Short mmCIF file of C-alpha atoms in Angstrom, two decimals:
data_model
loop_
_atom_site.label_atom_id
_atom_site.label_comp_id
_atom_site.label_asym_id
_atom_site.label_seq_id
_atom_site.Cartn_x
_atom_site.Cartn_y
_atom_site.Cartn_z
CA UNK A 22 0.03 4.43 -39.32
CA UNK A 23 -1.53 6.83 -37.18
CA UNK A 24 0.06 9.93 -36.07
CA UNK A 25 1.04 10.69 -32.64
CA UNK A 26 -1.70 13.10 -31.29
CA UNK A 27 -1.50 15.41 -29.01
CA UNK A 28 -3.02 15.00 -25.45
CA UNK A 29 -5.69 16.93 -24.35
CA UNK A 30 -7.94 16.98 -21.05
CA UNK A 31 -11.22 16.74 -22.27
CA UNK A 32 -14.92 16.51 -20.83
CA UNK A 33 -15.70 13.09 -22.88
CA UNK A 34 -19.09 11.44 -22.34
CA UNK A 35 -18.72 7.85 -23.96
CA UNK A 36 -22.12 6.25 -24.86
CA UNK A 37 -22.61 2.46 -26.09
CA UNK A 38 -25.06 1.84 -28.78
CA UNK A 39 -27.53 -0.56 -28.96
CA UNK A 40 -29.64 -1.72 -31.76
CA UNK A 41 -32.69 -0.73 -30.49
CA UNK A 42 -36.51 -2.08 -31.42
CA UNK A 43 -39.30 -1.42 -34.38
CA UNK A 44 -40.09 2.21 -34.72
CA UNK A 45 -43.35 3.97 -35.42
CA UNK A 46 -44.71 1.57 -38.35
CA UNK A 47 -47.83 3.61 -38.22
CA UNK A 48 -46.51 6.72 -39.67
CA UNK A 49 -46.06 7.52 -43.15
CA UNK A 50 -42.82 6.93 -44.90
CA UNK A 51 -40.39 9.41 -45.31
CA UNK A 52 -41.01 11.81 -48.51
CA UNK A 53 -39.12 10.69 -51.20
CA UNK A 54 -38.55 7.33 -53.16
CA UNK A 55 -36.56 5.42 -50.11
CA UNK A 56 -38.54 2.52 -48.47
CA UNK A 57 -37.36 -0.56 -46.75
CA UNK A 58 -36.53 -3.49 -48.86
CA UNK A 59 -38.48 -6.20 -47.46
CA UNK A 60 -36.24 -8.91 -48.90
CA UNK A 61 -33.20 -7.49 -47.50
CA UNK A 62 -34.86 -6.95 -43.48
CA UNK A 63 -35.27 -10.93 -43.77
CA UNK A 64 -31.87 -11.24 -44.75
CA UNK A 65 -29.06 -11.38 -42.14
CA UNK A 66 -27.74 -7.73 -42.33
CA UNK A 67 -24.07 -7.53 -41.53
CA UNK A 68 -22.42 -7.02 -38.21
CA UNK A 69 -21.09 -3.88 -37.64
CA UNK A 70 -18.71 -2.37 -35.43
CA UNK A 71 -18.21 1.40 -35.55
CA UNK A 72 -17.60 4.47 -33.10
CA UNK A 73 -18.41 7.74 -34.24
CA UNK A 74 -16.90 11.26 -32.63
CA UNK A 75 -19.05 14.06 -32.27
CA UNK A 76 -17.46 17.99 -31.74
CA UNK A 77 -19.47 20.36 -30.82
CA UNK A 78 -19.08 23.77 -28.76
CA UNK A 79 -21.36 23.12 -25.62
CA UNK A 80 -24.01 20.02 -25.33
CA UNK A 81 -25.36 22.04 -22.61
CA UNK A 82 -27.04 25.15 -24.90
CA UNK A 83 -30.61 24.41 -26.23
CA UNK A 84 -28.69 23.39 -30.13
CA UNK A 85 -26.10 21.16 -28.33
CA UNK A 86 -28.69 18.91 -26.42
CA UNK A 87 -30.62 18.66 -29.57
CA UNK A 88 -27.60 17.25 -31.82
CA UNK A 89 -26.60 15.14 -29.07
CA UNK A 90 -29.59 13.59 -28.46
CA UNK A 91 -30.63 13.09 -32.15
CA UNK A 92 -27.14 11.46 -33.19
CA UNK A 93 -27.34 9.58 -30.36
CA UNK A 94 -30.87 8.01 -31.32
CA UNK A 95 -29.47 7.52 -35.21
CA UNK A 96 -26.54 5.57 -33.76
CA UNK A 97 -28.82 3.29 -31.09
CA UNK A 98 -30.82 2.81 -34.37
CA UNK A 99 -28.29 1.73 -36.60
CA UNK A 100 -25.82 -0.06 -33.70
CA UNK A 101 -22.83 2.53 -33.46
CA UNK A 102 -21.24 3.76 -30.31
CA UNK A 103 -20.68 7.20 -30.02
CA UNK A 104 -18.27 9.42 -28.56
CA UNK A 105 -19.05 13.45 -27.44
CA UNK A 106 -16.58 16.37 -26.68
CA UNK A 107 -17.36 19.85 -26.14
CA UNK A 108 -14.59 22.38 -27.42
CA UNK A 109 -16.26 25.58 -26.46
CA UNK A 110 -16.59 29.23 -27.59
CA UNK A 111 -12.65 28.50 -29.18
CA UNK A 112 -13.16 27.34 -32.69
CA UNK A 113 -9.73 26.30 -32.77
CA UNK A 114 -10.25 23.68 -30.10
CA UNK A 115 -11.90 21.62 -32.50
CA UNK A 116 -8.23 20.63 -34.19
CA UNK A 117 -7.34 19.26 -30.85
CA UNK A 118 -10.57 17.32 -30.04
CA UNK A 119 -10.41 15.57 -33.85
CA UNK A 120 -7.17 14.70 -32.52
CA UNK A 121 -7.93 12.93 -29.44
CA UNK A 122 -10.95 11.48 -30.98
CA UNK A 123 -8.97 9.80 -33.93
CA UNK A 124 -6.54 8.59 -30.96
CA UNK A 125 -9.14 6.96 -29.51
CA UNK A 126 -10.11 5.04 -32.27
CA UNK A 127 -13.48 6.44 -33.53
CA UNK A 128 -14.35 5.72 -37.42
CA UNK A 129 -16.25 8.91 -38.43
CA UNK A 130 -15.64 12.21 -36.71
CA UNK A 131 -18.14 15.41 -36.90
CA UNK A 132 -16.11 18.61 -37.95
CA UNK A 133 -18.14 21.37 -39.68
CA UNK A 134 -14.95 23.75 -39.53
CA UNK A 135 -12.57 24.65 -42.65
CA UNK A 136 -9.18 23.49 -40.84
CA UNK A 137 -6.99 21.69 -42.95
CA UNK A 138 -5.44 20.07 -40.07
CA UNK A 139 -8.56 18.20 -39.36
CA UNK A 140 -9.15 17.30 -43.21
CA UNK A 141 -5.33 15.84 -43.46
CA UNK A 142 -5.89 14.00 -40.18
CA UNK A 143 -8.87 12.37 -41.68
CA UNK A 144 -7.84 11.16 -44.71
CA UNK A 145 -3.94 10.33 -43.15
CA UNK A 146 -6.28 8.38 -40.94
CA UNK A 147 -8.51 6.13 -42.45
CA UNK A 148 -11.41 8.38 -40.78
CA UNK A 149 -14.71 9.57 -42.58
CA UNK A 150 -14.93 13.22 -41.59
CA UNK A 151 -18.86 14.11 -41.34
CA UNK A 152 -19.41 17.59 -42.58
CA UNK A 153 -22.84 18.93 -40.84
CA UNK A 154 -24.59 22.30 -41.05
CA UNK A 155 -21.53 23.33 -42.79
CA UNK A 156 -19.41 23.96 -46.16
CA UNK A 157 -15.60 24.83 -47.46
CA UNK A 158 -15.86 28.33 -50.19
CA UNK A 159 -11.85 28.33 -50.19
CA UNK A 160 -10.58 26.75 -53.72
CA UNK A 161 -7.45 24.94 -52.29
CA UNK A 162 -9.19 23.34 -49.68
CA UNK A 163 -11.89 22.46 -51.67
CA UNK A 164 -9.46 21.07 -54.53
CA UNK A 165 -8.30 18.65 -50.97
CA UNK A 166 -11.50 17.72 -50.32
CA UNK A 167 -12.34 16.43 -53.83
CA UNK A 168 -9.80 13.95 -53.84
CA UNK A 169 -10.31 12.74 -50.43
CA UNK A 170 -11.42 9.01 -50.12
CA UNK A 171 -12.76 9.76 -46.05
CA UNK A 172 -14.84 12.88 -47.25
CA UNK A 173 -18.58 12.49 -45.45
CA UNK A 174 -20.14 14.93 -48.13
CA UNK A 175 -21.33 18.59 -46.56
CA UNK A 176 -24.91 18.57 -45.58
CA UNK A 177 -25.86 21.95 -44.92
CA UNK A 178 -28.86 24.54 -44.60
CA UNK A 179 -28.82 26.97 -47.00
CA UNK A 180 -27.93 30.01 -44.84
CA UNK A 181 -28.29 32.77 -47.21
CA UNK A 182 -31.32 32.12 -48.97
CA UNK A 183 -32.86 31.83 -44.94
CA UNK A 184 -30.91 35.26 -44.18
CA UNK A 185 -32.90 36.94 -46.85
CA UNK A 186 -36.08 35.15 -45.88
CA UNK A 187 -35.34 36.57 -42.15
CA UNK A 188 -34.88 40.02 -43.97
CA UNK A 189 -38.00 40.16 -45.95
CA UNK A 190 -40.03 38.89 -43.07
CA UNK A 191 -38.96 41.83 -41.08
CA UNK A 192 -40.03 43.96 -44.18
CA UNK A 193 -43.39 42.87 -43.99
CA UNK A 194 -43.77 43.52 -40.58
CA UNK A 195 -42.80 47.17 -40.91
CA UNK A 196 -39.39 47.34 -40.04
CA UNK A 197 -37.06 49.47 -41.77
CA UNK A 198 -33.64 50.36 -39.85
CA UNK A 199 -32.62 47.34 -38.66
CA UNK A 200 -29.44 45.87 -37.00
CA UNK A 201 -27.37 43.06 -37.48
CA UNK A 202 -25.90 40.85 -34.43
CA UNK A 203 -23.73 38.33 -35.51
CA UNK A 204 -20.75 36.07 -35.05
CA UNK A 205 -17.25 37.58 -36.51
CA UNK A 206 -17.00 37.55 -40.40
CA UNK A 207 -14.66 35.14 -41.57
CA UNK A 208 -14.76 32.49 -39.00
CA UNK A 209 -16.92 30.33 -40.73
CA UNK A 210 -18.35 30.18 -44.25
CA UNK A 211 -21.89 29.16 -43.26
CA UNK A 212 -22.01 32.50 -41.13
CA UNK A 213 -20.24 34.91 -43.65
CA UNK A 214 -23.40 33.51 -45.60
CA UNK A 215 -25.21 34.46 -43.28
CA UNK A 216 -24.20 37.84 -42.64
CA UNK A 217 -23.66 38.47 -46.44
CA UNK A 218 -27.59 37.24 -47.01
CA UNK A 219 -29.05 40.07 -44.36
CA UNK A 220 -26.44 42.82 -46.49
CA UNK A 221 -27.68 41.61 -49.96
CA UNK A 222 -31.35 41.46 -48.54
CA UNK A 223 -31.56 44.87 -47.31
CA UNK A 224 -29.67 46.42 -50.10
CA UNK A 225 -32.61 45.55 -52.26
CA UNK A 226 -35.32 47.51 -50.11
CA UNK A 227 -34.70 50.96 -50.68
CA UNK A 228 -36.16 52.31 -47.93
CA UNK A 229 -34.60 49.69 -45.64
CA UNK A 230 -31.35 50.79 -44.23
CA UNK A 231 -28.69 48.35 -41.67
CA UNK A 232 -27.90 50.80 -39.40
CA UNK A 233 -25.78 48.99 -37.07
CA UNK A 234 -24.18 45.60 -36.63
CA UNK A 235 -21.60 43.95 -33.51
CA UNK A 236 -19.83 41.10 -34.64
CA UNK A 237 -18.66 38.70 -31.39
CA UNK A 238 -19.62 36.07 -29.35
CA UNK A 239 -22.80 34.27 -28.14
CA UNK A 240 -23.41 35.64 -24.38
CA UNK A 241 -23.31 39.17 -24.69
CA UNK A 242 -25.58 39.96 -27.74
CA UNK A 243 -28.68 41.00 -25.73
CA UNK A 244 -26.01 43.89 -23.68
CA UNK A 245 -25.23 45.32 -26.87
CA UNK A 246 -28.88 44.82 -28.14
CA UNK A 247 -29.40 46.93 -24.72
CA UNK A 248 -27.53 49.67 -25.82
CA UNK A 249 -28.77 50.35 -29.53
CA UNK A 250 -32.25 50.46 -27.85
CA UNK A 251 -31.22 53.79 -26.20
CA UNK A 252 -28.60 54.94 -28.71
CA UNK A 253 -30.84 54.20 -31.64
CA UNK A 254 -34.53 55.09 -31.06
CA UNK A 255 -35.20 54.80 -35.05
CA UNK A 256 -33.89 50.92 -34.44
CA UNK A 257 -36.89 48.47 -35.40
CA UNK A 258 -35.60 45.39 -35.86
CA UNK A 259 -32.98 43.11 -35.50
CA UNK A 260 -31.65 39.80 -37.00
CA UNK A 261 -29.36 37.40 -34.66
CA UNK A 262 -27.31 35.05 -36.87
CA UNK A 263 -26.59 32.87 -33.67
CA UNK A 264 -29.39 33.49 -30.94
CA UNK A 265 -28.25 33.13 -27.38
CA UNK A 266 -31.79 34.29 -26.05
CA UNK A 267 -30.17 37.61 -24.99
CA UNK A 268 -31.68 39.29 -27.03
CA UNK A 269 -35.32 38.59 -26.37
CA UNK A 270 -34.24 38.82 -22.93
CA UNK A 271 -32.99 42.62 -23.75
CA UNK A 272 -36.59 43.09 -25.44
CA UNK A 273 -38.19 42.49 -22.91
CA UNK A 274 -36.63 44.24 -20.06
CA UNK A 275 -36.77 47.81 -22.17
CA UNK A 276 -40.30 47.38 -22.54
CA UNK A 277 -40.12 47.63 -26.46
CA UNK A 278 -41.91 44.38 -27.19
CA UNK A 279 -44.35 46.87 -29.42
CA UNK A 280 -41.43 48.91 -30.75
CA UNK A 281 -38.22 46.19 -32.53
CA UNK A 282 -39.02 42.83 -33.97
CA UNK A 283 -36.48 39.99 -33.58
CA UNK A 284 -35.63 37.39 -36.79
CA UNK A 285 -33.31 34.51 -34.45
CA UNK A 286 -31.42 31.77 -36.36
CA UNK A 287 -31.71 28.71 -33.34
CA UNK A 288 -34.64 28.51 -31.06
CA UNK A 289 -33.89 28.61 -27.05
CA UNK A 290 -35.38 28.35 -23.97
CA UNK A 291 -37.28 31.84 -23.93
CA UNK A 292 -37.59 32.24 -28.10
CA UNK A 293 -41.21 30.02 -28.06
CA UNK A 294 -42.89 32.72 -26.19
CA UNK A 295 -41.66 35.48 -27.47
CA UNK A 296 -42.67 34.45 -31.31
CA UNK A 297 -46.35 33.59 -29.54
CA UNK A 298 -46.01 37.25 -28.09
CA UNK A 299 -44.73 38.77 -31.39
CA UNK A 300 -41.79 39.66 -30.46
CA UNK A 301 -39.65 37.07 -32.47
CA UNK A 302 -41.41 37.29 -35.95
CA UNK A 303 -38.71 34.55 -37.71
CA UNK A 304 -36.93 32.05 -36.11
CA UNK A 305 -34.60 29.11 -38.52
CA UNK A 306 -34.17 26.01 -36.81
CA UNK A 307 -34.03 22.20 -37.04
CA UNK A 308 -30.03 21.79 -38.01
CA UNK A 309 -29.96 19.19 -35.45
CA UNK A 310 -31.51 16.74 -38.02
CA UNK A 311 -28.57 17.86 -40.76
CA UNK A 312 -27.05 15.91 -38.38
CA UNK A 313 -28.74 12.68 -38.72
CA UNK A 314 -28.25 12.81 -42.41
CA UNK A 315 -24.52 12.92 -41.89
CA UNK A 316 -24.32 9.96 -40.11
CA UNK A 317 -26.34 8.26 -42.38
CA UNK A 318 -23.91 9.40 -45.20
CA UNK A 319 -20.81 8.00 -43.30
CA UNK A 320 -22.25 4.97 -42.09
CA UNK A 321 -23.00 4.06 -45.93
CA UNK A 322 -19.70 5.09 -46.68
CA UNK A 323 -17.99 3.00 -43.66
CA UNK A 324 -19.67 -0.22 -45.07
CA UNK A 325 -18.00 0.63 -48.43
CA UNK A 326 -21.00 2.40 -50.25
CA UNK A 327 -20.15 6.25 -50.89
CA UNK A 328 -23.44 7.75 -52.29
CA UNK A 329 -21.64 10.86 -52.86
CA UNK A 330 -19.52 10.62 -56.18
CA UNK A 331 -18.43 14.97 -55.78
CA UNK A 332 -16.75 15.91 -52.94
CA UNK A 333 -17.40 19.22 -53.48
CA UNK A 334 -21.07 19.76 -53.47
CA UNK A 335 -23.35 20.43 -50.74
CA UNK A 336 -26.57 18.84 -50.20
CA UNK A 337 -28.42 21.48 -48.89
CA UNK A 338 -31.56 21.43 -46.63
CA UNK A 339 -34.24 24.13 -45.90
CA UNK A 340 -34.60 24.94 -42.32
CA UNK A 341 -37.26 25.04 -40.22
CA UNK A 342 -38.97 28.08 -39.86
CA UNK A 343 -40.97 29.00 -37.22
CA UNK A 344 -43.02 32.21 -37.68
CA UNK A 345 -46.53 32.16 -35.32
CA UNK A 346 -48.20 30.11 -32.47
CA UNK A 347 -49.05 27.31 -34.65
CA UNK A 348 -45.65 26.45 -35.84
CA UNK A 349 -44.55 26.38 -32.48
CA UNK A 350 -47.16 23.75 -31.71
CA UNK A 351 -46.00 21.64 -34.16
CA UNK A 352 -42.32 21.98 -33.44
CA UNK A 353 -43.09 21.46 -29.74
CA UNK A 354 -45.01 18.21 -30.70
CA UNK A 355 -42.68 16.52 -33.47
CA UNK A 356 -39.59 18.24 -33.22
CA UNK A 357 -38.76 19.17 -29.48
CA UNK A 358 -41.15 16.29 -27.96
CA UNK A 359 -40.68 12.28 -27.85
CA UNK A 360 -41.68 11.61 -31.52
CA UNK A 361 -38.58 11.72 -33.76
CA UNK A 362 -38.23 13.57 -36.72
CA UNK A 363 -36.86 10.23 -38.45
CA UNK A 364 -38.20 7.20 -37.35
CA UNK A 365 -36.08 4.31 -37.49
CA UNK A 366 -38.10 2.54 -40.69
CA UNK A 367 -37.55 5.90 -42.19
CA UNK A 368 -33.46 5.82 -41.22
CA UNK A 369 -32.98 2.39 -42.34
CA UNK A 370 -34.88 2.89 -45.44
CA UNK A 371 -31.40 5.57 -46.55
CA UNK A 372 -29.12 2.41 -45.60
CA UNK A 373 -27.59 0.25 -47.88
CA UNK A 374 -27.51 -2.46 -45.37
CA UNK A 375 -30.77 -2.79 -45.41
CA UNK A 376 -32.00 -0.73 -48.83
CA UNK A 377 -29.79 -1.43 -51.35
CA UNK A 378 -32.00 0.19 -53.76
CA UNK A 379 -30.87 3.59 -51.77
CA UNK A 380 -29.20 6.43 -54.00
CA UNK A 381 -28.25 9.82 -53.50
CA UNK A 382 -31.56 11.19 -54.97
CA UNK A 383 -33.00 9.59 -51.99
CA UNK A 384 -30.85 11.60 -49.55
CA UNK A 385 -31.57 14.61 -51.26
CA UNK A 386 -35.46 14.23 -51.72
CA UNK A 387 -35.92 13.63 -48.16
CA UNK A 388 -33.37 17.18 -47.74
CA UNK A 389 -35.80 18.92 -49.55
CA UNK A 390 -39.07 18.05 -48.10
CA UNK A 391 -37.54 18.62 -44.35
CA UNK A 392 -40.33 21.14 -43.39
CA UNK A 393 -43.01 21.94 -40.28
CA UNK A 394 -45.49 20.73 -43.21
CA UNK A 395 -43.64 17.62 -44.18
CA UNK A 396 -42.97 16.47 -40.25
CA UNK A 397 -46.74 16.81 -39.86
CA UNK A 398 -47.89 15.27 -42.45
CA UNK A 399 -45.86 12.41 -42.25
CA UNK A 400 -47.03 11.88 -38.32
CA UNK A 401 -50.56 12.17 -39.38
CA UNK A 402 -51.52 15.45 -39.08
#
């Protein structure tokens, strides 16, 4: 029986899936084994009727708009209605919006925060908790989450092998006292990662030093990226675990586009130019597919085949990085533009409905091709 939740007012946009048409046929199939199964696509596939919840902090922000609008395409594709709530720059909000989205009656809710609350709920539930662009590092959670039967696997970038990339990069282009800007340790583990990638880098460069570092929130970073630019004239570089586009912003208006190099996890509105100007010299991004591969996971799951037999480990997936002019035109083109990064043949090809053939080798070949390279060349390019 389902628990009483508690009530919450909530900005809730409710969307209706619809199966939609044949996708781009044209383009190559997705790297990996997975491809259709003719046999089954002439078969009558079985009628489905889920609702999936998705949590996020804003759908407004460049990141937000990206998730929403990529889930929502996966779901028209594979017939599920969806369901969106913000819960803002509080963390803990996220507790309450699980709540009120298991009230409503969704099947699958997104929830890439280590609350137990919000595991317990899940599993008391009957609801497949989706784990995206996220993962649990404490042992007595994780010993929960392993014998879970509503566990949507973790699907996750690997944060700190990209926070040493982001590191090195800033090496090679010269910089040696750099800061860190970052969101406050211990919040989540994905961003300790983070953080604990850019320490480990730079202790391996001896003549690379972290000077300073401000742990808070996004949509202040570039005033406190302000004020190292006059308090620290040796300061050459920076690395933004969570860009608000502050910070380029903050470049620019101190005129030191020549002097401090930026390496940005998430690309915004202004971060396109300033890596064609030079002044962002690493950007990660693309977690909004990570998305799309957790609904895909809980879908298979809600129709009663779990792919994942371990709880406990995390498919990870590379991000994108974006590093010059020409990755941006590529990201613009097959990434940010009309063309989706998964097509629906190449969606329903990582169904069981309509691939029974599909495994979790699948899942995690197409994880590890995810690339500017491997979006190219599988539109053509």
């Amino acid at each position: 029986m389902k628990k009483k939740l508690m009530a919450m007012t909530l900005s809730i946009c409710m969307a209706t899936g619809a199966l939609t048409g044949c996708g781009n046929t044209s383009s190559q199939p997705t790297t990996g084994d997975a491809q259709l199964n003719t046999e089954t696509t002439e078969q009558q596939i079985p009628e489905r009727d889920f609702t999936f919840g998705f949590s996020y902090m804003s759908y407004s922000d460049a990141l937000g708009k990206k998730i929403q609008k990529v889930t929502q395409e996966t779901c028209d594709i594979l017939g599920v209605k969806t369901n969106y709530v913000e819960f803002g720059s509080d963390m803990e909000n996220t507790i309450s919006t699980v709540q009120n989205q298991i009230e409503l009656g969704v099947d699958a809710v997104s929830a890439s925060f280590a609350y137990s609350e919000i595991l317990q709920m899940c599993e008391e539930n009957n609801v497949v908790q989706m784990y995206p662009s996220g993962y649990i590092s404490d042992p007595d959670m994780l010993q929960y989450v392993s014998q879970m039967t509503n566990f949507g696997g973790f699907v996750s970038e690997n944060d700190y092998e990209a926070a040493y990339d982001a590191v090195n990069t800033l090496y090679e282009n010269g910089c040696r006292n750099i800061g860190l800007i970052t969101m406050p340790d211990g919040l989540a583990d994905f961003m300790d990662q983070r953080n604990q990638g850019v320490r480990d880098a730079v202790a391996e460069h001896e003549d690379m030093n972290l000077i300073v570092d401000y742990q808070g929130f996004p949509g202040d970073y570039g005033t406190y990226l302000s004020q190292w630019l006059s308090v620290y004239p040796e300061l050459d570089g920076v690395v933004n675990t969570s860009n608000d586009g502050t910070c380029e912003s903050a470049i620019y208006t101190a005129n030191a586009q020549d002097k401090v190099k930026l390496a940005v996890y998430d690309l915004q509105d202004g971060t396109k130019q300033a890596i064609e100007d030079g002044v962002v010299v690493w950007c990660a991004t693309g977690q909004e597919n990570t998305w799309v591969i957790s609904v895909i996971l809980a879908y298979n799951q809600l129709c009663g085949h779990d792919l994942i037999e371990d709880n406990t480990q995390v498919l990870y997936r590379p991000f994108l990085y974006i590093k010059n002019a020409d990755d941006v035109e590529i990201y613009e083109k097959y990434v940010d533009g009309d063309i989706p990064v998964y097509n629906e043949e190449e969606i329903k090809a990582l169904i069981y409905d309509y691939n029974p053939d599909v495994t979790l080798d699948d899942i995690i070949a197409v994880n590890n091709a995810y690339s500017i390279e491997d979006i190219a060349a599988r539109r053509g390019e």
